[in-house]
Amino acid sequence: MTTELWTLTIHEAHALLKARTISARELLDAVETRVAAVEGEIHAYLTLCRDAARAQADAADRRLRSGKDLSPLTGIPIALKDNLCTTGVKTTCASKILEGFVPPYDATVVERLRGQGAVFVGKTNMDEFAMGSSTENSAFGGTKNPWDRARIPGGSSGGSASAVAADECTAALGSDTGGSIRQPAACCGIVGLKPTYGRVSRYGLMAFASSLDQIGPLTKDVTDCAWMLNAIAGHDSSDSTSAALPCPDFSSGLGRGVRGLRVGVPKEYFIPGMDWSVEEAVKAAIAVLEREGAVPVEVSLPHTEYAVAVYYLLATAEASSNLARYDGIRYGHRAKAPADLFDLYARSRAEGFGPEVKRRIMLGTYALSSGYYDAYYAKAQHVRTLIAQDFRRAFEQVDVIATPTAPTPAFRLGEKTQDPLQMYLSDIFTISVNLAGVPALSMPCGFSPDGLPIGLQLIGKTFDEETVLRAAFAYEQATEWKTRKPEF
Ligand code: GLN
C-alpha cells in the first residue's frame, strides 16, 4: 500500500476491506500507529480501547471473510465522544464527578455502530458536560488543534474533531447542543453534521440540555457524513423524542447537483466584528455554488440577535435540572466523611464539578427560580418560538441556507478562558439552529492567512438532511479543500 491507511475515508477503506485488499486489523493497526505518533501533541482521547478494538477488528475480519452481513461500517475505526455511554468502557463527560464511571449499557448510537461491526478506537476529550467552545473546560486537560498546536480545536466535541483531522480515527461521533459538532469541525477543517432534532436517538447520551442536544457525525468528507448518518438515524423506542419517520438512504442523492437550488444568504450572519477572511471565504463558497447552478437569495432571520441570550437561559435552565442527578450517591465522585446527607450532596458536587459547569448550574437555577421564571425562562421560550418561525419563513423562499459556521477561525489557547461572554459569542452562528431544531452541516471552505481552516455552514429544513448533504457534496466536488492535511 502506498497510501497510509490512517488517511483513508470510510468509503475508501470500505472498498479495500470488501475487496480484501486490506484487513480490518491492518487498518486498526495503522490508525493505532498514527495515534502513537501524534496523540502526545494533540490529546484527542481520554480513553483508548486497545484490547477491545483488536477483538472488534478481528470479529470484523471474520465477517468480511464470510462475506455475510456486511455493512459500510464493518471494520471501520471510529472514535466516540466521552458523553456517549459505552458498555464496560469509562464514560466521564470529561468531569471529575464521573471519574471512573463505567456504564452498564450502550447508547443507542453506539449499539447501532457495534451491530454493524464498527471498531471503537477510544473515547474523545470534550468540554466538561459539553459546556464550552474550546475543549479547555475538560477536567482532564485540553486538546490542541492539529493545524496549529497553540490554538483550540473548538468545542465541545474538540477531541472528536481533532482525532478525525489528525487521522487518529477514520470518523467520529460528537454531540451538538449549540454548535458542538459544527464549530469544532470548522476549526479543524473537517465535515460535521447536527441532524434535525429527533432524527437520532439520544438514549445513552449524557444529557446537557435535552430540548437541544443531538448526536451527529464528524468525518473526513461529505460521503462519509451521509454514511454515518445512515448508520445512526431512525426511531428508537427508548427515546420518546426520536421521530417515528422513515429514513431515506442519505447517500443515494448526493450526486444530484444543485442546479436551480435556492440558497438563502441571511444578512444577519455577516456582521461587524467577524473576521474578514471568514466573510471572504464564505462569500466565495456561495459564488461556487452559484457557478454550479444554485440561485443565491438574500433572506432575513430577524431574531438572530437574541439567540445567544435565549440559548444561554434555556440551555442553563435545562442543565441545572439534568445535572441534579449527580449527587454523589449512585455513581461518580463521592465526598469523604460527610457530616450528613446535605453535606454529602453539597461537597460531592462542589468537589466534582468544574467552574464552567457550576456557573451554568447557578445561572439556570436562577432563571428557573420562582419570581424570575416569567422574566427569564418563559420569556426565552417565547423568543425561541420566534427564532424557529424566522427559519420557517425563510424556508418558504429557499431550499438551504448558507452562513459562516463561526465568526473567526480557531482562537488561541487561553484567549477566552477568563471571559465567558466572549466564549459564548463564538457560538453566535450555530445556536439558532439548535433552538429551531433544524439540521446543519459545517465543511471546510478555505483557510485564513495563518493557514487555519474556515467553516461553511449549510442549514436545511426540518428532516431535510438530504438537501444539505447534496449541496455540501456539490461544493466539495467543485473545490479541493478536503485534500489539505495538517502537518506533523
Ligand atoms: N458552546 C456551546 C455551549 O457552551 C455549545 C455547546 C454544545 O453544543 N454542547 O453551550
Short mmCIF file of C-alpha atoms and ligand atoms in Angstrom, two decimals:
data_model
loop_
_atom_site.label_atom_id
_atom_site.label_comp_id
_atom_site.label_asym_id
_atom_site.label_seq_id
_atom_site.Cartn_x
_atom_site.Cartn_y
_atom_site.Cartn_z
CA MET A 1 0.00 0.00 0.00
CA THR A 2 1.38 3.38 -0.92
CA THR A 3 -1.27 5.44 0.89
CA GLU A 4 -1.05 5.45 4.63
CA LEU A 5 -4.15 3.57 5.73
CA TRP A 6 -4.89 6.04 8.52
CA THR A 7 -5.66 8.77 5.97
CA LEU A 8 -8.49 6.80 4.32
CA THR A 9 -12.11 7.90 4.41
CA ILE A 10 -14.80 5.38 5.36
CA HIS A 11 -15.84 4.83 1.75
CA GLU A 12 -12.24 4.35 0.58
CA ALA A 13 -11.48 1.93 3.42
CA HIS A 14 -14.74 0.07 2.86
CA ALA A 15 -13.87 -0.60 -0.80
CA LEU A 16 -10.47 -2.02 0.20
CA LEU A 17 -11.92 -4.07 3.07
CA LYS A 18 -14.63 -5.53 0.89
CA ALA A 19 -12.16 -6.44 -1.85
CA ARG A 20 -10.00 -7.96 0.91
CA THR A 21 -7.06 -5.81 -0.23
CA ILE A 22 -6.63 -4.84 3.42
CA SER A 23 -7.93 -6.36 6.65
CA ALA A 24 -9.76 -4.57 9.45
CA ARG A 25 -6.86 -5.49 11.71
CA GLU A 26 -4.34 -3.84 9.37
CA LEU A 27 -6.50 -0.73 9.23
CA LEU A 28 -6.77 -0.58 13.03
CA ASP A 29 -3.02 -1.19 13.43
CA ALA A 30 -2.34 1.71 11.05
CA VAL A 31 -4.66 4.02 12.96
CA GLU A 32 -3.06 2.98 16.25
CA THR A 33 0.40 3.67 14.81
CA ARG A 34 -0.83 7.13 13.90
CA VAL A 35 -2.28 7.64 17.39
CA ALA A 36 1.05 6.63 18.92
CA ALA A 37 2.85 9.15 16.70
CA VAL A 38 0.67 12.25 17.15
CA GLU A 39 -1.52 11.85 20.25
CA GLY A 40 1.21 13.28 22.51
CA GLU A 41 0.87 16.59 20.64
CA ILE A 42 -2.94 16.60 20.35
CA HIS A 43 -4.57 14.83 23.33
CA ALA A 44 -7.74 13.96 21.43
CA TYR A 45 -8.53 10.91 23.56
CA LEU A 46 -9.44 10.42 27.21
CA THR A 47 -9.51 6.61 26.90
CA LEU A 48 -8.02 4.30 24.28
CA CYS A 49 -9.69 0.90 23.89
CA ARG A 50 -6.75 -1.10 22.50
CA ASP A 51 -7.73 -4.65 23.51
CA ALA A 52 -11.44 -4.32 22.82
CA ALA A 53 -10.68 -2.62 19.47
CA ARG A 54 -8.44 -5.52 18.39
CA ALA A 55 -11.14 -8.04 19.26
CA GLN A 56 -13.69 -5.97 17.29
CA ALA A 57 -11.34 -5.73 14.30
CA ASP A 58 -10.74 -9.49 14.33
CA ALA A 59 -14.50 -10.09 14.52
CA ALA A 60 -14.96 -7.68 11.60
CA ASP A 61 -12.37 -9.65 9.62
CA ARG A 62 -14.29 -12.88 10.23
CA ARG A 63 -17.41 -11.13 9.00
CA LEU A 64 -15.58 -9.76 5.94
CA ARG A 65 -14.18 -13.20 5.13
CA SER A 66 -17.62 -14.78 5.36
CA GLY A 67 -18.99 -12.04 3.10
CA LYS A 68 -22.25 -12.20 5.06
CA ASP A 69 -23.98 -9.42 6.96
CA LEU A 70 -21.57 -6.73 5.81
CA SER A 71 -22.31 -3.09 6.43
CA PRO A 72 -20.48 0.03 5.21
CA LEU A 73 -19.03 0.40 8.72
CA THR A 74 -17.77 -3.15 9.23
CA GLY A 75 -14.13 -2.86 10.32
CA ILE A 76 -14.06 0.97 10.35
CA PRO A 77 -12.13 2.60 13.26
CA ILE A 78 -14.43 5.10 14.97
CA ALA A 79 -13.91 7.49 17.91
CA LEU A 80 -16.75 8.29 20.33
CA LYS A 81 -17.22 11.47 22.35
CA ASP A 82 -16.94 10.71 26.05
CA ASN A 83 -20.57 11.63 26.78
CA LEU A 84 -21.83 8.55 24.89
CA CYS A 85 -22.35 5.55 27.14
CA THR A 86 -20.27 2.51 26.22
CA THR A 87 -20.70 -0.85 27.97
CA GLY A 88 -17.63 -1.65 30.03
CA VAL A 89 -15.68 1.45 28.93
CA LYS A 90 -15.22 4.54 31.13
CA THR A 91 -17.54 7.40 30.21
CA THR A 92 -16.71 10.60 32.08
CA CYS A 93 -18.12 13.62 30.21
CA ALA A 94 -14.62 14.99 30.93
CA SER A 95 -15.79 15.62 34.51
CA LYS A 96 -14.27 14.64 37.85
CA ILE A 97 -17.76 13.88 39.09
CA LEU A 98 -17.92 10.91 36.69
CA GLU A 99 -14.27 9.88 37.01
CA GLY A 100 -14.07 6.12 36.76
CA PHE A 101 -17.74 5.67 35.83
CA VAL A 102 -18.25 2.57 33.66
CA PRO A 103 -21.74 2.38 32.14
CA PRO A 104 -23.56 -0.96 32.13
CA TYR A 105 -25.16 -0.21 28.74
CA ASP A 106 -24.52 1.27 25.29
CA ALA A 107 -26.07 4.46 23.94
CA THR A 108 -28.39 3.55 21.05
CA VAL A 109 -25.98 5.07 18.50
CA VAL A 110 -23.13 3.00 19.95
CA GLU A 111 -25.24 -0.15 19.90
CA ARG A 112 -26.10 0.51 16.24
CA LEU A 113 -22.46 1.03 15.22
CA ARG A 114 -21.43 -2.03 17.21
CA GLY A 115 -24.09 -4.12 15.48
CA GLN A 116 -22.67 -3.07 12.12
CA GLY A 117 -19.18 -4.22 13.07
CA ALA A 118 -17.52 -0.84 13.69
CA VAL A 119 -14.28 -0.78 15.69
CA PHE A 120 -14.12 1.66 18.64
CA VAL A 121 -10.68 3.26 18.90
CA GLY A 122 -11.47 5.21 22.05
CA LYS A 123 -13.42 7.93 23.86
CA THR A 124 -12.63 11.52 22.98
CA ASN A 125 -11.97 14.63 25.01
CA MET A 126 -14.60 17.37 25.35
CA ASP A 127 -15.60 20.36 27.43
CA GLU A 128 -16.96 19.12 30.76
CA PHE A 129 -20.60 18.05 30.19
CA ALA A 130 -20.29 19.54 26.67
CA MET A 131 -20.29 23.07 28.09
CA GLY A 132 -17.86 25.16 26.10
CA SER A 133 -16.49 26.02 22.67
CA SER A 134 -12.80 25.20 23.05
CA THR A 135 -12.39 21.86 24.91
CA GLU A 136 -10.46 23.86 27.53
CA ASN A 137 -13.19 23.05 30.10
CA SER A 138 -12.17 19.37 30.22
CA ALA A 139 -11.25 18.31 33.76
CA PHE A 140 -8.50 16.15 32.24
CA GLY A 141 -6.58 18.77 30.22
CA GLY A 142 -7.34 20.40 26.88
CA THR A 143 -6.96 19.24 23.28
CA LYS A 144 -4.85 21.02 20.67
CA ASN A 145 -5.77 21.99 17.13
CA PRO A 146 -3.87 19.78 14.63
CA TRP A 147 -3.43 22.79 12.30
CA ASP A 148 -1.75 24.91 14.99
CA ARG A 149 -0.97 23.37 18.36
CA ALA A 150 -1.14 26.79 20.06
CA ARG A 151 -4.85 27.01 19.21
CA ILE A 152 -8.09 25.45 20.37
CA PRO A 153 -9.72 22.65 18.33
CA GLY A 154 -13.16 24.15 19.01
CA GLY A 155 -15.64 22.54 21.32
CA SER A 156 -17.26 20.87 22.91
CA SER A 157 -16.54 17.90 20.59
CA GLY A 158 -12.92 19.08 20.18
CA GLY A 159 -11.44 15.63 20.81
CA SER A 160 -13.59 14.01 18.12
CA ALA A 161 -12.84 16.79 15.59
CA SER A 162 -9.08 16.79 16.15
CA ALA A 163 -8.96 12.97 16.09
CA VAL A 164 -10.56 13.00 12.62
CA ALA A 165 -8.41 15.91 11.37
CA ALA A 166 -5.18 14.32 12.64
CA ASP A 167 -6.14 10.89 11.19
CA GLU A 168 -6.30 9.33 14.66
CA CYS A 169 -9.54 7.59 13.58
CA THR A 170 -11.49 7.21 10.35
CA ALA A 171 -14.60 9.03 11.63
CA ALA A 172 -16.14 10.07 14.94
CA LEU A 173 -19.37 10.86 16.74
CA GLY A 174 -19.98 14.06 18.68
CA SER A 175 -22.94 15.87 20.18
CA ASP A 176 -24.26 19.33 19.37
CA THR A 177 -26.39 21.43 21.75
CA GLY A 178 -25.38 24.84 20.46
CA GLY A 179 -22.72 24.13 17.85
CA SER A 180 -20.52 21.49 19.46
CA ILE A 181 -20.19 19.38 16.30
CA ARG A 182 -20.12 22.16 13.70
CA GLN A 183 -17.80 24.68 15.36
CA PRO A 184 -15.01 22.13 16.10
CA ALA A 185 -15.47 20.71 12.58
CA ALA A 186 -14.92 24.25 11.26
CA CYS A 187 -11.87 24.83 13.48
CA CYS A 188 -10.32 21.50 12.41
CA GLY A 189 -11.16 21.63 8.67
CA ILE A 190 -13.49 18.60 8.53
CA VAL A 191 -17.18 17.85 7.97
CA GLY A 192 -19.62 17.84 10.92
CA LEU A 193 -23.39 17.43 10.89
CA LYS A 194 -26.01 18.22 13.51
CA PRO A 195 -29.08 16.28 12.36
CA THR A 196 -32.66 17.52 12.82
CA TYR A 197 -33.76 17.31 16.47
CA GLY A 198 -35.37 13.87 16.73
CA ARG A 199 -33.53 12.29 13.78
CA VAL A 200 -31.05 10.44 16.00
CA SER A 201 -31.82 8.78 19.33
CA ARG A 202 -30.38 10.49 22.41
CA TYR A 203 -30.70 7.37 24.57
CA GLY A 204 -27.40 6.91 26.38
CA LEU A 205 -26.15 10.42 25.59
CA MET A 206 -25.47 12.09 28.93
CA ALA A 207 -27.93 14.97 28.90
CA PHE A 208 -26.85 18.62 28.87
CA ALA A 209 -29.97 20.43 27.52
CA SER A 210 -32.46 17.81 26.40
CA SER A 211 -34.51 20.01 24.06
CA LEU A 212 -31.37 21.00 22.12
CA ASP A 213 -28.97 18.00 22.30
CA GLN A 214 -28.43 15.93 19.18
CA ILE A 215 -25.76 13.36 18.23
CA GLY A 216 -24.05 13.53 14.84
CA PRO A 217 -21.01 12.56 12.76
CA LEU A 218 -17.60 14.22 12.30
CA THR A 219 -15.95 12.93 9.13
CA LYS A 220 -13.25 13.49 6.51
CA ASP A 221 -15.74 14.15 3.73
CA VAL A 222 -19.42 14.53 2.86
CA THR A 223 -19.92 10.95 1.63
CA ASP A 224 -18.68 9.61 4.97
CA CYS A 225 -21.04 12.01 6.74
CA ALA A 226 -24.02 10.56 4.83
CA TRP A 227 -22.84 7.01 5.56
CA MET A 228 -22.53 7.72 9.27
CA LEU A 229 -25.96 9.32 9.36
CA ASN A 230 -27.39 6.23 7.66
CA ALA A 231 -25.87 4.15 10.43
CA ILE A 232 -27.23 6.12 13.40
CA ALA A 233 -30.52 7.73 12.28
CA GLY A 234 -34.01 6.45 12.93
CA HIS A 235 -36.67 5.93 15.53
CA ASP A 236 -35.80 4.38 18.89
CA SER A 237 -38.45 3.38 21.40
CA SER A 238 -36.02 4.25 24.22
CA ASP A 239 -36.09 7.96 23.25
CA SER A 240 -39.60 9.38 23.07
CA THR A 241 -38.30 12.47 21.24
CA SER A 242 -36.84 10.42 18.39
CA ALA A 243 -39.05 10.78 15.32
CA ALA A 244 -41.02 7.81 14.03
CA LEU A 245 -40.27 8.76 10.43
CA PRO A 246 -38.75 6.59 7.73
CA CYS A 247 -35.11 7.45 6.95
CA PRO A 248 -34.05 7.80 3.34
CA ASP A 249 -30.68 6.47 2.17
CA PHE A 250 -28.80 9.71 2.84
CA SER A 251 -26.02 8.82 0.38
CA SER A 252 -28.11 7.99 -2.67
CA GLY A 253 -28.94 11.57 -3.73
CA LEU A 254 -25.53 13.12 -3.11
CA GLY A 255 -24.62 13.48 -6.76
CA ARG A 256 -27.81 15.14 -7.96
CA GLY A 257 -26.18 18.58 -8.17
CA VAL A 258 -27.51 22.00 -7.21
CA ARG A 259 -28.98 23.28 -10.47
CA GLY A 260 -31.89 25.54 -9.53
CA LEU A 261 -31.37 25.05 -5.78
CA ARG A 262 -32.27 28.26 -3.93
CA VAL A 263 -29.55 29.14 -1.41
CA GLY A 264 -30.57 31.64 1.27
CA VAL A 265 -27.95 34.11 2.48
CA PRO A 266 -29.13 35.72 5.76
CA LYS A 267 -27.96 39.30 6.12
CA GLU A 268 -27.79 38.93 9.92
CA TYR A 269 -24.91 36.42 9.56
CA PHE A 270 -22.42 38.86 8.08
CA ILE A 271 -21.70 41.25 10.92
CA PRO A 272 -19.14 43.82 12.00
CA GLY A 273 -16.51 42.20 14.19
CA MET A 274 -16.33 38.97 12.26
CA ASP A 275 -13.02 38.00 10.71
CA TRP A 276 -12.66 39.30 7.14
CA SER A 277 -11.07 36.04 5.97
CA VAL A 278 -14.20 34.17 7.14
CA GLU A 279 -16.52 36.58 5.35
CA GLU A 280 -14.47 36.35 2.14
CA ALA A 281 -14.25 32.54 2.17
CA VAL A 282 -17.97 32.07 2.81
CA LYS A 283 -18.98 34.57 0.11
CA ALA A 284 -16.61 32.81 -2.32
CA ALA A 285 -18.20 29.47 -1.40
CA ILE A 286 -21.66 30.86 -2.20
CA ALA A 287 -20.26 32.03 -5.57
CA VAL A 288 -19.01 28.47 -6.22
CA LEU A 289 -22.50 27.10 -5.54
CA GLU A 290 -23.88 29.72 -7.92
CA ARG A 291 -21.44 28.63 -10.64
CA GLU A 292 -22.70 25.08 -10.10
CA GLY A 293 -26.24 26.28 -10.87
CA ALA A 294 -27.63 27.28 -7.47
CA VAL A 295 -29.53 30.56 -7.06
CA PRO A 296 -28.49 32.78 -4.11
CA VAL A 297 -31.37 34.63 -2.44
CA GLU A 298 -30.98 37.21 0.33
CA VAL A 299 -33.11 36.22 3.33
CA SER A 300 -33.64 37.64 6.80
CA LEU A 301 -33.62 35.86 10.15
CA PRO A 302 -34.61 38.93 12.17
CA HIS A 303 -34.48 37.45 15.69
CA THR A 304 -30.86 36.26 15.32
CA GLU A 305 -29.59 38.99 17.69
CA TYR A 306 -31.47 37.38 20.62
CA ALA A 307 -30.19 33.85 20.02
CA VAL A 308 -27.17 33.94 22.34
CA ALA A 309 -29.22 35.30 25.25
CA VAL A 310 -32.10 32.87 24.68
CA TYR A 311 -29.77 29.89 24.35
CA TYR A 312 -27.79 30.69 27.49
CA LEU A 313 -31.03 30.96 29.51
CA LEU A 314 -32.68 27.80 28.18
CA ALA A 315 -29.57 25.62 27.96
CA THR A 316 -28.50 26.53 31.51
CA ALA A 317 -32.05 26.02 32.86
CA GLU A 318 -32.20 22.54 31.36
CA ALA A 319 -28.67 21.77 32.50
CA SER A 320 -29.40 22.78 36.10
CA SER A 321 -32.23 20.26 36.09
CA ASN A 322 -30.37 17.48 34.22
CA LEU A 323 -27.27 17.75 36.39
CA ALA A 324 -29.24 17.44 39.64
CA ARG A 325 -28.81 13.66 39.33
CA TYR A 326 -25.08 13.89 40.12
CA ASP A 327 -25.50 13.76 43.86
CA GLY A 328 -22.53 11.63 44.92
CA ILE A 329 -24.72 8.65 45.73
CA ARG A 330 -25.38 6.46 42.71
CA TYR A 331 -22.20 6.87 40.70
CA GLY A 332 -19.15 9.04 40.29
CA HIS A 333 -17.34 11.15 42.84
CA ARG A 334 -18.45 10.99 46.49
CA ALA A 335 -17.07 13.36 49.14
CA LYS A 336 -15.23 11.69 52.02
CA ALA A 337 -16.60 11.59 55.59
CA PRO A 338 -19.79 13.65 55.12
CA ALA A 339 -21.38 15.12 58.27
CA ASP A 340 -24.88 14.41 56.97
CA LEU A 341 -26.82 13.89 53.73
CA PHE A 342 -26.86 17.56 52.79
CA ASP A 343 -23.13 17.84 53.37
CA LEU A 344 -22.63 14.78 51.14
CA TYR A 345 -24.59 16.38 48.28
CA ALA A 346 -23.00 19.80 48.67
CA ARG A 347 -19.40 18.67 48.93
CA SER A 348 -19.62 15.93 46.29
CA ARG A 349 -20.92 18.48 43.80
CA ALA A 350 -18.54 21.24 44.91
CA GLU A 351 -15.57 18.89 44.53
CA GLY A 352 -16.78 17.11 41.37
CA PHE A 353 -17.96 19.90 39.05
CA GLY A 354 -15.61 22.36 37.35
CA PRO A 355 -16.08 26.16 37.29
CA GLU A 356 -17.99 26.44 33.98
CA VAL A 357 -20.46 23.72 34.98
CA LYS A 358 -21.04 25.45 38.32
CA ARG A 359 -21.57 28.78 36.56
CA ARG A 360 -24.21 27.18 34.32
CA ILE A 361 -26.00 25.42 37.18
CA MET A 362 -26.21 28.73 39.07
CA LEU A 363 -27.41 30.67 36.01
CA GLY A 364 -30.00 28.02 35.19
CA THR A 365 -31.26 27.68 38.74
CA TYR A 366 -31.66 31.46 38.93
CA ALA A 367 -33.54 31.59 35.59
CA LEU A 368 -35.96 28.94 36.85
CA SER A 369 -36.47 30.27 40.35
CA SER A 370 -39.94 31.48 41.33
CA GLY A 371 -40.28 35.20 40.80
CA TYR A 372 -37.78 35.16 37.93
CA TYR A 373 -39.27 32.31 35.89
CA ASP A 374 -41.58 34.53 33.79
CA ALA A 375 -38.97 37.22 33.27
CA TYR A 376 -36.25 34.84 32.08
CA TYR A 377 -37.20 31.25 31.30
CA ALA A 378 -40.73 31.86 29.96
CA LYS A 379 -39.62 34.93 28.00
CA ALA A 380 -36.74 32.98 26.46
CA GLN A 381 -39.17 30.22 25.40
CA HIS A 382 -41.30 32.81 23.61
CA VAL A 383 -38.32 34.22 21.75
CA ARG A 384 -37.22 30.67 20.88
CA THR A 385 -40.54 30.28 19.05
CA LEU A 386 -39.86 33.50 17.11
CA ILE A 387 -36.42 32.21 16.10
CA ALA A 388 -37.96 28.95 14.84
CA GLN A 389 -40.54 30.99 12.94
CA ASP A 390 -37.75 33.01 11.26
CA PHE A 391 -36.41 29.75 9.79
CA ARG A 392 -39.87 28.54 8.70
CA ARG A 393 -40.46 31.82 6.85
CA ALA A 394 -37.03 31.83 5.24
CA PHE A 395 -37.54 28.24 4.06
CA GLU A 396 -40.69 29.30 2.22
CA GLN A 397 -38.30 31.12 -0.14
CA VAL A 398 -35.20 28.89 -0.19
CA ASP A 399 -34.13 25.23 -0.01
CA VAL A 400 -30.99 25.63 2.06
CA ILE A 401 -29.27 28.48 3.94
CA ALA A 402 -25.53 29.23 3.73
CA THR A 403 -23.64 31.06 6.51
CA PRO A 404 -20.27 31.07 8.24
CA THR A 405 -20.04 28.40 10.99
CA ALA A 406 -18.11 30.64 13.38
CA PRO A 407 -17.16 34.33 13.30
CA THR A 408 -13.40 33.62 13.46
CA PRO A 409 -11.02 30.73 12.76
CA ALA A 410 -9.71 28.81 15.81
CA PHE A 411 -8.58 31.19 18.53
CA ARG A 412 -5.50 30.81 20.74
CA LEU A 413 -5.46 28.51 23.78
CA GLY A 414 -6.29 30.58 26.85
CA GLU A 415 -7.51 33.57 24.81
CA LYS A 416 -11.12 33.45 26.09
CA THR A 417 -10.94 31.37 29.25
CA GLN A 418 -11.15 34.40 31.54
CA ASP A 419 -14.11 35.90 29.69
CA PRO A 420 -17.12 33.56 29.49
CA LEU A 421 -19.15 36.09 27.47
CA GLN A 422 -16.51 36.22 24.74
CA MET A 423 -16.53 32.42 24.70
CA TYR A 424 -20.35 32.35 24.42
CA LEU A 425 -20.23 34.80 21.48
CA SER A 426 -18.20 32.34 19.41
CA ASP A 427 -21.46 30.31 19.14
CA ILE A 428 -23.37 33.17 17.54
CA PHE A 429 -23.87 31.46 14.15
CA THR A 430 -24.60 27.93 15.39
CA ILE A 431 -27.07 28.18 18.28
CA SER A 432 -30.15 29.42 16.40
CA VAL A 433 -30.10 26.12 14.50
CA ASN A 434 -30.47 24.15 17.76
CA LEU A 435 -33.18 26.50 19.03
CA ALA A 436 -35.13 25.92 15.77
CA GLY A 437 -34.35 22.17 15.71
CA VAL A 438 -33.28 22.20 12.05
CA PRO A 439 -30.31 20.27 10.58
CA ALA A 440 -26.98 21.94 9.70
CA LEU A 441 -23.58 20.88 8.44
CA SER A 442 -20.17 22.53 8.58
CA MET A 443 -17.49 21.88 5.98
CA PRO A 444 -14.16 23.44 5.04
CA CYS A 445 -14.39 26.38 2.60
CA GLY A 446 -10.93 27.92 2.77
CA PHE A 447 -8.04 28.94 5.00
CA SER A 448 -7.09 32.11 6.83
CA PRO A 449 -3.77 33.82 6.05
CA ASP A 450 -2.38 31.94 9.10
CA GLY A 451 -3.30 28.61 7.48
CA LEU A 452 -6.32 27.94 9.72
CA PRO A 453 -9.41 26.23 8.29
CA ILE A 454 -12.64 28.19 7.80
CA GLY A 455 -16.11 26.58 8.02
CA LEU A 456 -19.12 26.98 5.73
CA GLN A 457 -22.44 26.19 7.43
CA LEU A 458 -25.32 24.79 5.35
CA ILE A 459 -28.68 24.78 7.15
CA GLY A 460 -31.70 22.75 5.99
CA LYS A 461 -35.41 22.40 6.55
CA THR A 462 -36.62 20.12 9.33
CA PHE A 463 -35.86 16.48 8.41
CA ASP A 464 -34.29 17.53 5.12
CA GLU A 465 -30.69 16.45 5.72
CA GLU A 466 -30.72 15.15 2.13
CA THR A 467 -30.71 18.63 0.57
CA VAL A 468 -28.00 19.82 2.98
CA LEU A 469 -25.82 16.84 2.06
CA ARG A 470 -26.49 17.28 -1.66
CA ALA A 471 -25.43 20.94 -1.59
CA ALA A 472 -22.39 20.05 0.53
CA PHE A 473 -21.35 17.29 -1.88
CA ALA A 474 -21.70 19.58 -4.91
CA TYR A 475 -19.49 22.18 -3.20
CA GLU A 476 -16.95 19.54 -2.16
CA GLN A 477 -16.72 18.20 -5.73
CA ALA A 478 -16.15 21.71 -7.08
CA THR A 479 -13.31 22.53 -4.66
CA GLU A 480 -10.15 20.93 -3.28
CA TRP A 481 -10.14 21.88 0.39
CA LYS A 482 -10.53 18.31 1.61
CA THR A 483 -7.18 17.31 0.11
CA ARG A 484 -5.30 19.60 2.55
CA LYS A 485 -3.98 17.98 5.70
CA PRO A 486 -2.33 19.38 8.84
CA GLU A 487 1.42 18.74 9.05
CA PHE A 488 3.19 16.80 11.78
N1 GLN B 1 -20.57 26.21 23.06
C1 GLN B 1 -21.93 25.99 23.44
C2 GLN B 1 -22.04 25.91 24.94
O1 GLN B 1 -21.07 26.10 25.57
C3 GLN B 1 -22.47 24.77 22.78
C4 GLN B 1 -22.09 23.52 23.43
C5 GLN B 1 -22.66 22.32 22.79
O2 GLN B 1 -23.16 22.36 21.65
N2 GLN B 1 -22.66 21.22 23.52
O3 GLN B 1 -23.07 25.67 25.49
#
